[in-house]
């Protein structure tokens, strides 16, 4: 957990000056939150797509095995 917090802190320091105004700080935090939420949605989509692919492959394999056992 410490590395995650340190990584986020390092990123925040790169995005804003050492003593930002409140408005700048809020806008930067909102922007970071939006980017993070977008990354989460992309990851969810990739997981769903991968699960669909695995299911399709599993179904195809089962169909092929059934066909082979019948012939």
CSV table of N, CA and C in Angstrom, one decimal:
chain,number,residue,atom,x,y,z
A,1,UNK,N,0.8,-1.2,0.0
A,1,UNK,CA,0.0,0.0,0.0
A,1,UNK,C,0.9,1.3,0.0
A,2,UNK,N,2.0,1.2,0.7
A,2,UNK,CA,2.9,2.4,0.7
A,2,UNK,C,3.4,2.8,-0.6
A,3,UNK,N,3.8,1.8,-1.5
A,3,UNK,CA,4.2,2.1,-2.8
A,3,UNK,C,3.2,2.8,-3.7
A,4,UNK,N,1.9,2.4,-3.5
A,4,UNK,CA,0.8,3.0,-4.2
A,4,UNK,C,0.7,4.5,-3.8
A,5,UNK,N,0.7,4.7,-2.5
A,5,UNK,CA,0.6,6.1,-2.0
A,5,UNK,C,1.8,6.9,-2.5
A,6,UNK,N,2.9,6.4,-2.4
A,6,UNK,CA,4.1,7.1,-2.9
A,6,UNK,C,4.1,7.4,-4.4
A,7,UNK,N,3.6,6.4,-5.1
A,7,UNK,CA,3.5,6.6,-6.6
A,7,UNK,C,2.5,7.7,-6.9
A,8,UNK,N,1.4,7.7,-6.2
A,8,UNK,CA,0.4,8.7,-6.4
A,8,UNK,C,0.9,10.1,-6.0
A,9,UNK,N,1.6,10.2,-4.9
A,9,UNK,CA,2.2,11.4,-4.4
A,9,UNK,C,3.2,12.0,-5.4
A,10,UNK,N,4.0,11.1,-6.0
A,10,UNK,CA,5.0,11.5,-7.0
A,10,UNK,C,4.3,12.1,-8.2
A,11,UNK,N,3.3,11.4,-8.6
A,11,UNK,CA,2.5,11.9,-9.8
A,11,UNK,C,1.9,13.2,-9.5
A,12,UNK,N,1.3,13.4,-8.4
A,12,UNK,CA,0.7,14.7,-8.0
A,12,UNK,C,1.7,15.8,-8.0
A,13,UNK,N,2.9,15.5,-7.4
A,13,UNK,CA,4.0,16.5,-7.4
A,13,UNK,C,4.4,16.9,-8.8
A,14,UNK,N,4.4,16.0,-9.8
A,14,UNK,CA,4.8,16.3,-11.1
A,14,UNK,C,3.7,17.2,-11.8
A,15,UNK,N,2.4,17.0,-11.4
A,15,UNK,CA,1.3,17.7,-12.0
A,15,UNK,C,1.1,19.2,-11.5
A,16,UNK,N,1.5,19.4,-10.3
A,16,UNK,CA,1.3,20.7,-9.7
A,16,UNK,C,2.5,21.3,-9.0
A,17,UNK,N,2.5,22.6,-8.8
A,17,UNK,CA,3.6,23.2,-8.1
A,17,UNK,C,3.6,22.9,-6.7
A,18,UNK,N,4.7,23.1,-6.0
A,18,UNK,CA,4.8,22.8,-4.5
A,18,UNK,C,3.7,23.4,-3.7
A,19,UNK,N,3.2,24.6,-4.0
A,19,UNK,CA,2.2,25.3,-3.2
A,19,UNK,C,1.1,25.8,-4.1
A,20,UNK,N,0.3,24.8,-4.6
A,20,UNK,CA,-0.8,25.2,-5.6
A,20,UNK,C,-1.9,25.9,-4.8
A,21,UNK,N,-2.7,26.7,-5.6
A,21,UNK,CA,-3.9,27.3,-5.1
A,21,UNK,C,-4.9,26.2,-4.9
A,22,UNK,N,-5.9,26.5,-4.1
A,22,UNK,CA,-7.0,25.5,-3.9
A,22,UNK,C,-7.7,25.1,-5.2
A,23,UNK,N,-8.0,26.0,-6.0
A,23,UNK,CA,-8.6,25.7,-7.3
A,23,UNK,C,-7.8,24.8,-8.1
A,24,UNK,N,-6.5,25.1,-8.3
A,24,UNK,CA,-5.6,24.2,-9.1
A,24,UNK,C,-5.5,22.8,-8.5
A,25,UNK,N,-5.5,22.7,-7.1
A,25,UNK,CA,-5.4,21.4,-6.5
A,25,UNK,C,-6.7,20.6,-6.7
A,26,UNK,N,-7.8,21.2,-6.6
A,26,UNK,CA,-9.1,20.6,-6.8
A,26,UNK,C,-9.2,20.1,-8.3
A,27,UNK,N,-8.9,21.0,-9.2
A,27,UNK,CA,-8.9,20.6,-10.6
A,27,UNK,C,-8.0,19.4,-10.9
A,28,UNK,N,-6.8,19.4,-10.4
A,28,UNK,CA,-5.8,18.3,-10.6
A,28,UNK,C,-6.4,17.0,-10.0
A,29,UNK,N,-6.9,17.1,-8.8
A,29,UNK,CA,-7.5,15.9,-8.2
A,29,UNK,C,-8.7,15.4,-9.0
A,30,UNK,N,-9.5,16.2,-9.5
A,30,UNK,CA,-10.6,15.8,-10.3
A,30,UNK,C,-10.2,15.2,-11.6
A,31,UNK,N,-9.2,15.8,-12.2
A,31,UNK,CA,-8.6,15.2,-13.5
A,31,UNK,C,-8.0,13.8,-13.2
A,32,UNK,N,-7.3,13.7,-12.1
A,32,UNK,CA,-6.7,12.4,-11.8
A,32,UNK,C,-7.8,11.4,-11.5
A,33,UNK,N,-8.8,11.8,-10.8
A,33,UNK,CA,-9.9,10.9,-10.6
A,33,UNK,C,-10.6,10.4,-11.9
A,34,UNK,N,-10.8,11.3,-12.8
A,34,UNK,CA,-11.4,11.0,-14.1
A,34,UNK,C,-10.5,10.0,-14.9
A,35,UNK,N,-9.2,10.2,-14.9
A,35,UNK,CA,-8.3,9.3,-15.6
A,35,UNK,C,-8.3,7.9,-14.9
A,36,UNK,N,-8.4,7.9,-13.6
A,36,UNK,CA,-8.4,6.6,-12.9
A,36,UNK,C,-9.6,5.8,-13.2
A,37,UNK,N,-10.8,6.5,-13.2
A,37,UNK,CA,-12.1,5.9,-13.4
A,37,UNK,C,-12.1,5.4,-14.9
A,38,UNK,N,-11.5,6.1,-15.8
A,38,UNK,CA,-11.5,5.7,-17.2
A,38,UNK,C,-10.6,4.4,-17.3
A,39,UNK,N,-9.5,4.4,-16.6
A,39,UNK,CA,-8.6,3.2,-16.7
A,39,UNK,C,-9.3,2.0,-16.1
A,40,UNK,N,-10.1,2.2,-15.0
A,40,UNK,CA,-10.9,1.1,-14.4
A,40,UNK,C,-11.9,0.5,-15.4
A,41,UNK,N,-12.6,1.4,-16.1
A,41,UNK,CA,-13.6,1.0,-17.1
A,41,UNK,C,-13.0,0.2,-18.2
A,42,UNK,N,-11.8,0.7,-18.7
A,42,UNK,CA,-11.1,0.0,-19.7
A,42,UNK,C,-10.7,-1.4,-19.2
A,43,UNK,N,-10.2,-1.5,-18.0
A,43,UNK,CA,-9.8,-2.8,-17.4
A,43,UNK,C,-11.0,-3.7,-17.3
A,44,UNK,N,-12.1,-3.2,-16.9
A,44,UNK,CA,-13.4,-4.0,-16.8
A,44,UNK,C,-13.7,-4.6,-18.2
A,45,UNK,N,-13.7,-3.7,-19.2
A,45,UNK,CA,-14.0,-4.1,-20.5
A,45,UNK,C,-13.1,-5.2,-21.0
A,46,UNK,N,-11.8,-5.1,-20.7
A,46,UNK,CA,-10.8,-6.1,-21.1
A,46,UNK,C,-11.1,-7.4,-20.4
A,47,UNK,N,-11.5,-7.4,-19.2
A,47,UNK,CA,-11.8,-8.6,-18.4
A,47,UNK,C,-13.0,-9.3,-19.0
A,48,UNK,N,-14.1,-8.5,-19.3
A,48,UNK,CA,-15.3,-9.1,-19.9
A,48,UNK,C,-15.0,-9.7,-21.2
A,49,UNK,N,-14.2,-9.0,-22.1
A,49,UNK,CA,-13.9,-9.5,-23.4
A,49,UNK,C,-13.1,-10.8,-23.3
A,50,UNK,N,-12.1,-10.8,-22.4
A,50,UNK,CA,-11.3,-12.0,-22.2
A,50,UNK,C,-12.2,-13.2,-21.7
A,51,UNK,N,-13.1,-12.9,-20.8
A,51,UNK,CA,-14.0,-14.0,-20.3
A,51,UNK,C,-14.9,-14.5,-21.5
A,52,UNK,N,-15.4,-13.6,-22.3
A,52,UNK,CA,-16.2,-14.0,-23.5
A,52,UNK,C,-15.4,-14.9,-24.4
A,53,UNK,N,-14.1,-14.5,-24.6
A,53,UNK,CA,-13.2,-15.2,-25.5
A,53,UNK,C,-13.0,-16.6,-24.9
A,54,UNK,N,-12.7,-16.7,-23.6
A,54,UNK,CA,-12.5,-18.0,-23.0
A,54,UNK,C,-13.7,-18.9,-23.1
A,55,UNK,N,-14.9,-18.3,-22.9
A,55,UNK,CA,-16.1,-19.1,-22.9
A,55,UNK,C,-16.3,-19.6,-24.4
A,56,UNK,N,-16.0,-18.7,-25.4
A,56,UNK,CA,-16.2,-19.2,-26.8
A,56,UNK,C,-15.2,-20.3,-27.1
A,57,UNK,N,-14.0,-20.2,-26.6
A,57,UNK,CA,-13.0,-21.2,-26.9
A,57,UNK,C,-13.4,-22.5,-26.2
A,58,UNK,N,-13.9,-22.4,-25.0
A,58,UNK,CA,-14.3,-23.6,-24.2
A,58,UNK,C,-15.5,-24.3,-24.9
A,59,UNK,N,-16.4,-23.5,-25.4
A,59,UNK,CA,-17.6,-24.0,-26.1
A,59,UNK,C,-17.1,-24.7,-27.4
A,60,UNK,N,-16.3,-24.1,-28.1
A,60,UNK,CA,-15.8,-24.6,-29.4
A,60,UNK,C,-15.0,-25.9,-29.2
A,61,UNK,N,-14.2,-25.9,-28.1
A,61,UNK,CA,-13.5,-27.2,-27.8
A,61,UNK,C,-14.4,-28.3,-27.4
A,62,UNK,N,-15.4,-28.0,-26.6
A,62,UNK,CA,-16.4,-29.0,-26.3
A,62,UNK,C,-17.1,-29.5,-27.5
A,63,UNK,N,-17.5,-28.6,-28.4
A,63,UNK,CA,-18.2,-29.1,-29.6
A,63,UNK,C,-17.3,-29.9,-30.5
A,64,UNK,N,-16.1,-29.6,-30.6
A,64,UNK,CA,-15.1,-30.4,-31.3
A,64,UNK,C,-14.9,-31.8,-30.7
A,65,UNK,N,-14.8,-31.8,-29.4
A,65,UNK,CA,-14.6,-33.1,-28.7
A,65,UNK,C,-15.9,-34.0,-28.9
A,66,UNK,N,-17.0,-33.4,-28.8
A,66,UNK,CA,-18.3,-34.2,-29.0
A,66,UNK,C,-18.3,-34.7,-30.5
A,67,UNK,N,-17.9,-33.9,-31.4
A,67,UNK,CA,-17.9,-34.3,-32.8
A,67,UNK,C,-16.9,-35.5,-33.0
A,68,UNK,N,-15.7,-35.3,-32.4
A,68,UNK,CA,-14.7,-36.4,-32.5
A,68,UNK,C,-15.2,-37.7,-31.9
A,69,UNK,N,-15.8,-37.6,-30.8
A,69,UNK,CA,-16.3,-38.8,-30.1
A,69,UNK,C,-17.4,-39.5,-30.8
A,70,UNK,N,-18.2,-38.7,-31.6
A,70,UNK,CA,-19.3,-39.3,-32.4
A,70,UNK,C,-18.8,-40.0,-33.6
A,71,UNK,N,-17.7,-39.5,-34.2
A,71,UNK,CA,-17.2,-40.1,-35.5
A,71,UNK,C,-16.2,-41.1,-35.2
